[in-house]
Amino acid sequence: MLVRALAFVLALACTTLPALAQEYTIRLSHGDNETNPTHITALKFKELVDKYSDGKIAVQIFPANQLGSEEEVIRAVRNNTIQAQIPAMANVHPVAPSVGVLLLPYLFSNSEEAHAGLDALLPALNEHVTKEAGIRFVGILEKGFRVLTNSKRAVETIDDLKGLKIRVPPNEISIKTFRSWGVEPVPMGWAEVFTALQQGVIDGQENPYTTAVTSKFYEIQKYITEVHYQIWTGPLLISEAFYQKLSPELQDAVDRAGLEAVQVGREANAEQTAEAMAFLKEHGMTLSGAPQDEEKWREAARGIWGDFYANVGGEEWANQAIKIVEDAVASK
Ligand code: MLT
């Protein structure tokens, strides 16, 4: 009887102790589905935060815009109503101009360059975004080039873009880049894109291959062009107000977990991208590769970098950030 009672008390202690030890909860929101590398990053972050904080911080994940659109959630993170988010960098830009340097068209040539540049830039970026928006990046996910999909025709040259209604994230750099190619894009929040494509309000959009699969764009889009103008980057960001409540040890746990989690997400993305291309072909999409006149696209978009400096936190910061990126790429 006594042994049974002791076993009961022990079992109770085992189930309640972690709950007693838990001091903080991070609610983490993102806009993708549960097979997307964004979600894989979120799961790894949860696991590692639990491990490195010895169970003192719990992470709850809310995928697929459950807590609101990326624009709504970032406002909530700034107020610490929601503590963490993995949005597209393009959707962070409106509240934190300095991240715009990562959206400069044709900044990175491939994912390896992007990883070196993003990791090197993290401390300097945090000096800016903590002040601009009350948010902090603990790592930056990368999901390959944003490729153009549409339902009307194969886009093989810059002239083929004419007349297409292409949705872009609502930030100045994406908008002006498309204008440099001679079209007026349609800025729109991410949460509305699938329905707008389905209803023909827009003809196309641009996001990575993996997103075309996980968001089921192959059901409503026909053509893909590999425009290499921007690599999808998205910070694993947390509320600065929340971060400042943590002890230095717990801050370190969150920082380590973030850096390692985005690394896992990047690897998942590399694996999934090749699979996504095959899947999209099997599901009837036409993959045209890069535009035949890619140099024209590149020249037009890079030709207006100077116009963007005011949108990315000023020329001094832009030059400093570009140099950090270039040095990191060169020393790889
Ligand atoms: C967008 O196009 O708004 C984003 O890239 C979507 C996302 O967060 O994956």
Short mmCIF file of N, CA and C and ligand atoms in Angstrom, two decimals, residues 32 70 88 91 143 146 167 169 190 206-207 232, ligand 1:
data_model
loop_
_atom_site.label_atom_id
_atom_site.label_comp_id
_atom_site.label_asym_id
_atom_site.label_seq_id
_atom_site.Cartn_x
_atom_site.Cartn_y
_atom_site.Cartn_z
N ASP A 32 2.61 29.73 -43.01
CA ASP A 32 2.73 28.61 -43.94
C ASP A 32 2.08 27.34 -43.39
N GLU A 70 0.29 38.18 -41.47
CA GLU A 70 1.66 38.53 -41.07
C GLU A 70 1.73 39.98 -40.58
N ALA A 88 7.81 36.57 -43.85
CA ALA A 88 8.74 36.88 -44.93
C ALA A 88 9.38 38.23 -44.65
N ASN A 91 7.61 41.26 -45.64
CA ASN A 91 6.50 41.74 -44.83
C ASN A 91 6.96 42.39 -43.52
N LYS A 143 14.73 30.36 -48.05
CA LYS A 143 13.98 29.30 -48.76
C LYS A 143 14.16 29.36 -50.28
N ARG A 146 12.61 33.50 -54.94
CA ARG A 146 11.18 33.70 -55.16
C ARG A 146 10.96 33.54 -56.66
N ARG A 167 0.78 39.72 -58.09
CA ARG A 167 0.75 40.16 -56.69
C ARG A 167 2.19 40.17 -56.14
N PRO A 169 4.36 41.24 -52.23
CA PRO A 169 4.15 41.66 -50.85
C PRO A 169 4.11 43.20 -50.81
N TRP A 190 -0.29 38.45 -47.64
CA TRP A 190 -0.09 37.03 -47.97
C TRP A 190 -1.35 36.19 -47.74
N GLU A 206 4.75 35.66 -56.67
CA GLU A 206 6.13 35.18 -56.63
C GLU A 206 6.49 34.74 -55.21
N ASN A 207 6.92 33.50 -55.09
CA ASN A 207 7.32 32.90 -53.83
C ASN A 207 8.15 31.67 -54.17
N TRP A 232 14.11 34.24 -50.88
CA TRP A 232 13.14 34.38 -49.77
C TRP A 232 13.92 34.28 -48.47
C1 MLT B 1 4.69 36.67 -49.04
O1 MLT B 1 4.75 36.57 -50.26
O2 MLT B 1 3.96 37.51 -48.48
C2 MLT B 1 5.50 35.75 -48.20
O3 MLT B 1 6.64 35.34 -48.89
C3 MLT B 1 4.68 34.57 -47.79
C4 MLT B 1 5.36 33.77 -46.72
O4 MLT B 1 5.52 34.26 -45.61
O5 MLT B 1 5.77 32.63 -46.98
#
